[in-house]
mmCIF file of C-alpha atoms in Angstrom:
data_model
loop_
_atom_site.group_PDB
_atom_site.id
_atom_site.type_symbol
_atom_site.label_atom_id
_atom_site.label_comp_id
_atom_site.label_asym_id
_atom_site.label_seq_id
_atom_site.Cartn_x
_atom_site.Cartn_y
_atom_site.Cartn_z
ATOM 1 C CA MET A 1 7.394 22.724 47.466
ATOM 2 C CA ALA A 2 10.195 20.316 46.735
ATOM 3 C CA GLY A 3 13.130 19.858 48.765
ATOM 4 C CA ASN A 4 13.733 18.785 52.311
ATOM 5 C CA LYS A 5 11.048 18.577 54.359
ATOM 6 C CA PHE A 6 11.207 21.446 56.716
ATOM 7 C CA ASN A 7 8.274 22.352 59.760
ATOM 8 C CA PRO A 8 9.491 25.595 61.511
ATOM 9 C CA SER A 9 7.767 24.898 64.568
ATOM 10 C CA ASN A 10 10.104 21.835 65.342
ATOM 11 C CA ASP A 11 13.345 22.308 63.135
ATOM 12 C CA ILE A 12 14.068 25.553 64.260
ATOM 13 C CA PRO A 13 16.322 25.584 66.932
ATOM 14 C CA ASP A 14 16.139 27.885 70.215
ATOM 15 C CA LEU A 15 17.437 31.158 69.582
ATOM 16 C CA ALA A 16 18.256 32.457 72.498
ATOM 17 C CA GLY A 17 20.640 35.383 72.839
ATOM 18 C CA ARG A 18 20.555 35.309 69.116
ATOM 19 C CA VAL A 19 20.258 38.618 67.467
ATOM 20 C CA ILE A 20 18.703 39.360 63.885
ATOM 21 C CA LEU A 21 17.953 42.007 60.956
ATOM 22 C CA VAL A 22 15.784 41.635 58.391
ATOM 23 C CA THR A 23 15.326 43.799 55.567
ATOM 24 C CA GLY A 24 12.035 44.950 54.078
ATOM 25 C CA GLY A 25 10.267 42.877 57.581
ATOM 26 C CA ASN A 26 6.991 45.345 57.079
ATOM 27 C CA THR A 27 5.423 42.924 54.522
ATOM 28 C CA GLY A 28 5.665 39.433 52.853
ATOM 29 C CA LEU A 29 8.363 36.940 53.470
ATOM 30 C CA GLY A 30 10.314 39.389 55.353
ATOM 31 C CA LYS A 31 7.234 39.801 57.834
ATOM 32 C CA GLU A 32 6.647 36.345 58.144
ATOM 33 C CA THR A 33 10.421 35.128 58.570
ATOM 34 C CA ILE A 34 10.235 37.454 61.524
ATOM 35 C CA ALA A 35 6.884 36.119 63.004
ATOM 36 C CA VAL A 36 8.654 32.857 62.987
ATOM 37 C CA LEU A 37 11.946 33.364 64.131
ATOM 38 C CA ALA A 38 10.394 35.549 67.374
ATOM 39 C CA LYS A 39 8.495 32.274 67.851
ATOM 40 C CA HIS A 40 11.947 30.678 68.942
ATOM 41 C CA ASN A 41 13.083 33.087 71.531
ATOM 42 C CA PRO A 42 15.717 36.019 69.729
ATOM 43 C CA SER A 43 17.157 38.306 72.567
ATOM 44 C CA LYS A 44 16.280 40.717 69.370
ATOM 45 C CA ILE A 45 14.758 41.147 66.136
ATOM 46 C CA PHE A 46 15.678 44.331 64.017
ATOM 47 C CA LEU A 47 13.364 45.272 61.156
ATOM 48 C CA THR A 48 14.299 47.472 58.101
ATOM 49 C CA ALA A 49 11.581 49.534 56.140
ATOM 50 C CA ARG A 50 10.836 52.555 54.412
ATOM 51 C CA ASN A 51 8.080 53.290 56.264
ATOM 52 C CA ALA A 52 7.517 53.908 60.121
ATOM 53 C CA GLN A 53 3.885 53.541 60.209
ATOM 54 C CA LYS A 54 4.124 50.352 58.464
ATOM 55 C CA ALA A 55 6.489 48.800 59.960
ATOM 56 C CA THR A 56 4.858 49.635 63.337
ATOM 57 C CA THR A 57 1.604 48.040 61.999
ATOM 58 C CA ALA A 58 3.570 44.904 61.343
ATOM 59 C CA ILE A 59 5.219 44.548 64.628
ATOM 60 C CA GLU A 60 2.077 45.055 66.017
ATOM 61 C CA GLU A 61 0.335 42.053 64.142
ATOM 62 C CA ILE A 62 3.088 39.713 65.077
ATOM 63 C CA LYS A 63 3.118 40.706 68.805
ATOM 64 C CA LYS A 64 -0.679 39.297 68.754
ATOM 65 C CA THR A 65 0.762 36.128 68.543
ATOM 66 C CA THR A 66 4.190 36.416 69.847
ATOM 67 C CA PRO A 67 3.689 39.005 72.411
ATOM 68 C CA ASP A 68 6.945 39.386 74.611
ATOM 69 C CA ALA A 69 8.566 39.220 71.107
ATOM 70 C CA SER A 70 11.215 42.175 71.081
ATOM 71 C CA LEU A 71 11.085 43.734 68.141
ATOM 72 C CA SER A 72 12.739 47.096 66.577
ATOM 73 C CA PHE A 73 12.309 49.093 63.679
ATOM 74 C CA LEU A 74 15.229 50.768 61.773
ATOM 75 C CA GLU A 75 14.654 53.120 58.849
ATOM 76 C CA CYS A 76 15.937 52.072 55.588
ATOM 77 C CA ASP A 77 15.509 53.091 51.533
ATOM 78 C CA LEU A 78 17.792 50.566 50.325
ATOM 79 C CA THR A 79 17.906 52.834 47.104
ATOM 80 C CA SER A 80 19.788 55.431 48.891
ATOM 81 C CA LEU A 81 23.399 54.784 50.642
ATOM 82 C CA ALA A 82 22.942 57.317 52.882
ATOM 83 C CA SER A 83 19.702 55.880 54.289
ATOM 84 C CA VAL A 84 21.333 52.557 54.747
ATOM 85 C CA ARG A 85 24.514 54.320 56.897
ATOM 86 C CA ARG A 86 21.808 55.567 58.855
ATOM 87 C CA ALA A 87 20.358 52.397 59.584
ATOM 88 C CA ALA A 88 23.924 50.804 60.241
ATOM 89 C CA ARG A 89 24.762 53.261 62.516
ATOM 90 C CA ALA A 90 21.287 52.815 64.270
ATOM 91 C CA PHE A 91 21.804 49.077 64.442
ATOM 92 C CA VAL A 92 25.359 49.370 66.017
ATOM 93 C CA GLU A 93 24.308 51.722 68.419
ATOM 94 C CA GLN A 94 21.970 49.260 70.050
ATOM 95 C CA SER A 95 23.444 46.167 69.426
ATOM 96 C CA GLN A 96 26.928 44.476 69.758
ATOM 97 C CA ARG A 97 25.968 41.595 67.963
ATOM 98 C CA LEU A 98 24.109 40.181 64.910
ATOM 99 C CA ASP A 99 23.541 36.375 64.316
ATOM 100 C CA ILE A 100 21.587 36.826 61.426
ATOM 101 C CA LEU A 101 21.474 39.255 58.761
ATOM 102 C CA MET A 102 18.683 38.825 56.525
ATOM 103 C CA CYS A 103 19.021 40.409 53.091
ATOM 104 C CA ASN A 104 15.481 40.414 52.071
ATOM 105 C CA ALA A 105 14.003 43.518 50.577
ATOM 106 C CA GLY A 106 13.869 44.184 47.249
ATOM 107 C CA ILE A 107 12.098 45.461 44.342
ATOM 108 C CA MET A 108 11.278 43.450 41.122
ATOM 109 C CA ALA A 109 10.667 44.384 37.290
ATOM 110 C CA VAL A 110 9.768 48.161 37.320
ATOM 111 C CA PRO A 111 10.316 50.858 35.010
ATOM 112 C CA PRO A 112 13.767 52.762 34.249
ATOM 113 C CA GLU A 113 14.705 54.361 36.651
ATOM 114 C CA LEU A 114 17.861 55.871 39.126
ATOM 115 C CA SER A 115 18.144 55.783 42.390
ATOM 116 C CA LYS A 116 18.634 58.578 44.576
ATOM 117 C CA ASP A 117 22.913 58.297 44.133
ATOM 118 C CA GLY A 118 22.509 57.654 40.346
ATOM 119 C CA TYR A 119 22.418 53.893 40.025
ATOM 120 C CA GLU A 120 19.835 51.629 38.047
ATOM 121 C CA ILE A 121 17.004 51.155 40.449
ATOM 122 C CA GLN A 122 17.031 47.631 41.076
ATOM 123 C CA PHE A 123 20.542 46.611 40.905
ATOM 124 C CA ALA A 124 20.760 49.594 43.505
ATOM 125 C CA ALA A 125 17.798 48.433 45.933
ATOM 126 C CA ASN A 126 18.846 44.485 45.537
ATOM 127 C CA HIS A 127 22.607 44.572 45.410
ATOM 128 C CA LEU A 128 24.146 47.972 46.453
ATOM 129 C CA GLY A 129 22.036 48.921 49.748
ATOM 130 C CA HIS A 130 22.194 45.160 51.030
ATOM 131 C CA ALA A 131 26.476 44.942 49.986
ATOM 132 C CA LEU A 132 26.870 48.330 51.943
ATOM 133 C CA LEU A 133 24.865 47.321 54.566
ATOM 134 C CA MET A 134 26.788 44.082 54.935
ATOM 135 C CA LYS A 135 30.130 46.015 54.588
ATOM 136 C CA LEU A 136 29.234 48.410 57.731
ATOM 137 C CA LEU A 137 27.995 45.689 59.885
ATOM 138 C CA LEU A 138 30.923 43.413 58.774
ATOM 139 C CA PRO A 139 32.849 43.978 62.165
ATOM 140 C CA THR A 140 29.980 43.320 64.173
ATOM 141 C CA LEU A 141 29.435 39.866 62.146
ATOM 142 C CA LEU A 142 32.931 39.116 62.662
ATOM 143 C CA LYS A 143 32.711 39.648 66.202
ATOM 144 C CA THR A 144 29.697 38.106 66.945
ATOM 145 C CA ALA A 145 31.399 35.142 64.792
ATOM 146 C CA ALA A 146 34.548 34.635 67.217
ATOM 147 C CA GLU A 147 32.313 34.049 69.924
ATOM 148 C CA PRO A 148 32.268 30.538 71.639
ATOM 149 C CA ASP A 149 29.058 30.096 70.340
ATOM 150 C CA GLY A 150 29.437 32.223 67.380
ATOM 151 C CA ASP A 151 27.197 30.698 64.084
ATOM 152 C CA VAL A 152 26.244 33.672 62.106
ATOM 153 C CA ARG A 153 24.467 33.575 58.997
ATOM 154 C CA VAL A 154 24.161 36.184 55.823
ATOM 155 C CA ILE A 155 21.492 35.524 53.635
ATOM 156 C CA SER A 156 20.678 37.105 50.451
ATOM 157 C CA LEU A 157 17.130 36.650 49.042
ATOM 158 C CA SER A 158 17.951 35.919 45.124
ATOM 159 C CA SER A 159 15.705 34.271 42.205
ATOM 160 C CA THR A 160 16.017 31.746 40.092
ATOM 161 C CA GLY A 161 15.241 35.022 37.832
ATOM 162 C CA ALA A 162 19.326 34.997 37.804
ATOM 163 C CA TRP A 163 18.826 33.105 35.107
ATOM 164 C CA PHE A 164 17.908 35.384 32.601
ATOM 165 C CA PRO A 165 20.135 38.577 33.188
ATOM 166 C CA PRO A 166 21.661 40.694 30.168
ATOM 167 C CA LYS A 167 24.432 39.971 28.351
ATOM 168 C CA ALA A 168 27.705 39.279 30.079
ATOM 169 C CA GLY A 169 25.366 38.946 33.136
ATOM 170 C CA ILE A 170 26.175 42.153 34.288
ATOM 171 C CA GLN A 171 26.795 45.316 32.175
ATOM 172 C CA PHE A 172 29.079 47.562 34.869
ATOM 173 C CA ASP A 173 29.538 49.901 31.847
ATOM 174 C CA ALA A 174 25.429 50.665 32.360
ATOM 175 C CA LEU A 175 25.289 50.354 36.061
ATOM 176 C CA ARG A 176 24.954 54.552 36.293
ATOM 177 C CA THR A 177 22.590 54.872 33.559
ATOM 178 C CA PRO A 178 18.646 53.432 33.495
ATOM 179 C CA GLN A 179 19.795 50.804 31.268
ATOM 180 C CA GLU A 180 17.039 50.583 28.768
ATOM 181 C CA LEU A 181 17.399 47.381 27.355
ATOM 182 C CA GLY A 182 13.854 47.244 25.043
ATOM 183 C CA ILE A 183 11.602 44.236 25.297
ATOM 184 C CA GLY A 184 11.930 42.430 28.333
ATOM 185 C CA GLY A 185 13.841 45.035 30.128
ATOM 186 C CA ARG A 186 12.583 45.426 33.214
ATOM 187 C CA SER A 187 13.035 41.212 33.620
ATOM 188 C CA LEU A 188 16.516 41.641 32.300
ATOM 189 C CA ARG A 189 17.238 44.429 34.944
ATOM 190 C CA TYR A 190 15.849 42.575 37.350
ATOM 191 C CA GLY A 191 17.968 39.581 36.537
ATOM 192 C CA GLN A 192 21.322 40.856 36.512
ATOM 193 C CA SER A 193 20.647 42.109 40.198
ATOM 194 C CA LYS A 194 19.456 38.714 41.346
ATOM 195 C CA LEU A 195 22.701 37.362 39.969
ATOM 196 C CA ALA A 196 24.519 39.580 41.733
ATOM 197 C CA ASN A 197 22.957 38.687 44.534
ATOM 198 C CA ILE A 198 24.234 34.809 43.943
ATOM 199 C CA LEU A 199 27.544 35.953 43.141
ATOM 200 C CA TYR A 200 28.102 38.793 45.825
ATOM 201 C CA ALA A 201 27.072 36.090 48.472
ATOM 202 C CA GLY A 202 29.929 33.820 46.712
ATOM 203 C CA GLU A 203 32.532 35.722 47.242
ATOM 204 C CA LEU A 204 31.788 37.113 50.865
ATOM 205 C CA ALA A 205 31.872 33.586 51.889
ATOM 206 C CA GLY A 206 35.207 33.109 50.177
ATOM 207 C CA ARG A 207 37.272 36.026 51.697
ATOM 208 C CA TYR A 208 35.193 35.390 55.253
ATOM 209 C CA PRO A 209 34.737 32.028 55.862
ATOM 210 C CA GLN A 210 34.063 32.169 59.380
ATOM 211 C CA LEU A 211 30.630 33.633 58.234
ATOM 212 C CA THR A 212 28.234 31.546 56.207
ATOM 213 C CA SER A 213 27.161 33.077 53.583
ATOM 214 C CA LEU A 214 24.413 31.753 51.416
ATOM 215 C CA SER A 215 21.887 32.951 48.823
ATOM 216 C CA ILE A 216 18.547 31.254 48.252
ATOM 217 C CA HIS A 217 15.555 31.646 45.944
ATOM 218 C CA PRO A 218 11.888 31.585 47.382
ATOM 219 C CA GLU A 219 9.606 29.826 45.029
ATOM 220 C CA ILE A 220 7.004 32.352 43.156
ATOM 221 C CA ILE A 221 5.375 33.932 45.891
ATOM 222 C CA GLN A 222 2.111 36.072 45.414
ATOM 223 C CA THR A 223 3.544 39.334 47.156
ATOM 224 C CA GLN A 224 3.257 43.152 46.966
ATOM 225 C CA LEU A 225 6.546 42.619 43.813
ATOM 226 C CA VAL A 226 3.967 40.805 42.048
ATOM 227 C CA ASP A 227 0.738 42.918 42.996
ATOM 228 C CA THR A 228 2.254 46.180 41.712
ATOM 229 C CA GLN A 229 3.500 44.719 38.475
ATOM 230 C CA PRO A 230 1.504 45.495 35.031
ATOM 231 C CA ARG A 231 -1.512 42.852 34.028
ATOM 232 C CA MET A 232 0.885 41.084 31.417
ATOM 233 C CA THR A 233 3.888 40.983 33.667
ATOM 234 C CA GLN A 234 1.179 39.055 36.312
ATOM 235 C CA MET A 235 0.021 36.999 33.844
ATOM 236 C CA LEU A 236 2.939 35.787 33.085
ATOM 237 C CA ILE A 237 4.407 35.170 36.555
ATOM 238 C CA LYS A 238 1.562 33.223 37.130
ATOM 239 C CA VAL A 239 1.748 30.938 34.551
ATOM 240 C CA SER A 240 5.003 30.303 34.966
ATOM 241 C CA ALA A 241 4.418 29.591 38.616
ATOM 242 C CA ALA A 242 1.663 27.299 37.375
ATOM 243 C CA VAL A 243 4.183 25.325 35.655
ATOM 244 C CA GLN A 244 7.052 25.178 38.202
ATOM 245 C CA GLN A 245 5.471 24.827 41.159
ATOM 246 C CA HIS A 246 1.571 24.254 40.563
ATOM 247 C CA GLY A 247 0.500 27.927 41.371
ATOM 248 C CA MET A 248 1.617 31.106 43.473
ATOM 249 C CA LEU A 249 2.452 30.483 46.870
ATOM 250 C CA PRO A 250 1.560 32.236 50.053
ATOM 251 C CA PRO A 251 4.245 33.958 51.894
ATOM 252 C CA GLU A 252 3.981 31.229 54.575
ATOM 253 C CA GLU A 253 5.099 28.422 52.481
ATOM 254 C CA GLY A 254 7.612 31.036 50.279
ATOM 255 C CA ALA A 255 9.493 32.044 53.665
ATOM 256 C CA LEU A 256 10.475 28.256 54.483
ATOM 257 C CA ASN A 257 13.916 28.484 52.519
ATOM 258 C CA GLN A 258 15.328 31.601 54.022
ATOM 259 C CA LEU A 259 14.074 30.244 57.646
ATOM 260 C CA TRP A 260 16.086 27.039 56.683
ATOM 261 C CA ALA A 261 19.145 28.836 55.647
ATOM 262 C CA ALA A 262 19.155 30.957 58.510
ATOM 263 C CA THR A 263 18.450 27.809 61.174
ATOM 264 C CA ALA A 264 19.728 24.807 59.662
ATOM 265 C CA ARG A 265 22.391 23.269 61.026
ATOM 266 C CA LYS A 266 25.680 24.504 60.092
ATOM 267 C CA GLU A 267 27.712 21.448 58.848
ATOM 268 C CA ASP A 268 24.642 20.719 56.668
ATOM 269 C CA LEU A 269 24.991 23.829 54.535
ATOM 270 C CA LYS A 270 27.626 24.461 52.052
ATOM 271 C CA ASN A 271 28.926 28.113 52.412
ATOM 272 C CA GLY A 272 28.650 30.380 49.505
ATOM 273 C CA ALA A 273 25.942 28.116 47.801
ATOM 274 C CA PHE A 274 22.813 29.163 46.109
ATOM 275 C CA TYR A 275 19.827 27.046 47.046
ATOM 276 C CA THR A 276 16.602 26.030 45.897
ATOM 277 C CA PRO A 277 13.285 25.428 48.084
ATOM 278 C CA VAL A 278 13.664 23.562 50.649
ATOM 279 C CA GLY A 279 17.568 23.223 51.197
ATOM 280 C CA GLN A 280 17.797 22.382 47.566
ATOM 281 C CA LEU A 281 21.325 22.817 46.395
ATOM 282 C CA ALA A 282 20.693 25.031 42.917
ATOM 283 C CA LYS A 283 22.273 23.349 39.527
ATOM 284 C CA PRO A 284 24.993 25.586 38.234
ATOM 285 C CA PHE A 285 23.702 28.150 35.396
ATOM 286 C CA LYS A 286 25.784 30.272 32.868
ATOM 287 C CA TYR A 287 27.398 32.871 35.363
ATOM 288 C CA SER A 288 26.173 31.391 38.631
ATOM 289 C CA GLN A 289 29.633 29.977 38.808
ATOM 290 C CA ASP A 290 31.968 32.842 37.056
ATOM 291 C CA VAL A 291 34.927 33.539 39.197
ATOM 292 C CA GLU A 292 36.344 36.222 37.677
ATOM 293 C CA LEU A 293 32.557 37.690 37.347
ATOM 294 C CA ARG A 294 32.684 37.470 40.903
ATOM 295 C CA GLU A 295 35.684 39.353 41.699
ATOM 296 C CA LYS A 296 34.649 42.133 38.967
ATOM 297 C CA LEU A 297 31.760 42.307 41.142
ATOM 298 C CA TRP A 298 33.147 42.386 44.722
ATOM 299 C CA ALA A 299 35.962 45.098 43.236
ATOM 300 C CA TRP A 300 33.435 47.222 41.208
ATOM 301 C CA THR A 301 30.833 47.260 44.432
ATOM 302 C CA GLN A 302 33.911 48.012 46.948
ATOM 303 C CA LYS A 303 34.870 51.182 44.766
ATOM 304 C CA GLU A 304 31.624 52.450 44.533
ATOM 305 C CA LEU A 305 31.607 52.166 48.609
ATOM 306 C CA GLU A 306 34.668 52.974 49.625
ATOM 307 C CA ASN A 307 33.306 56.716 50.565
ATOM 308 C CA TYR A 308 31.136 54.852 53.301
ATOM 309 C CA SER A 309 31.591 54.459 56.342
ATOM 310 C CA LEU A 310 30.270 54.282 60.008
#
């Protein structure tokens, strides 16, 4: 793995007093992130998942190595805006601060489908659900940032899959359809949602500079996102991993970039940037620096979410 040397055991500071929320914390990168952060004395870590039993199992497994960890489960289905709102309400009932919001959960290259609210399913899960969580928790994030020890991070997991979105980057007029794009459509829709993560993180940083908002690529990881792909897609992913990074990485290595982004010194970070592992500023690519597209995405997202409040 290229980039900065980063050893979580030595390089993550004491997180005393910090409150952390990780979406998709029951498996893969999310679970690994929580397991590592829990060893550094945070006040509380909340994890979201759709399945309570899987979340409970993850918490039990993490506590085997860190028995004193304070971990709480929030039920949340990111493809349902109502579910996201319930999770946000549950969070603010339990905590008055939020230091790290890790938007980790996601789906990849699934067949054409609509979310419960009628959006293209990958865009709903990977972008819109997280955008609502950010919106509803923004007052808490800003309040925390204003405190004397405030150093708030909002980390959005993107992907170099963002290099390959459909034409125009984001097809706004098709986001309320299954967006069937023919051959390669699954990957194009995925790329569209991951591009949205990069653009939205950048716009959040511009509008709220008191927060540190970053997007990151975690390398190609052996997780359930890959395991659930069709066999041919799995083969292509593994070939790509072999070319780019000498093979698939386990979650322990794949989580390093998001752990770095969440805990590195603030002065070492460029707010709004997209980072590849570990801690490397990604080279600009088509659409990633498109300010007009970024602003359009923000406006579209706020319009879609205008009826959702705590």
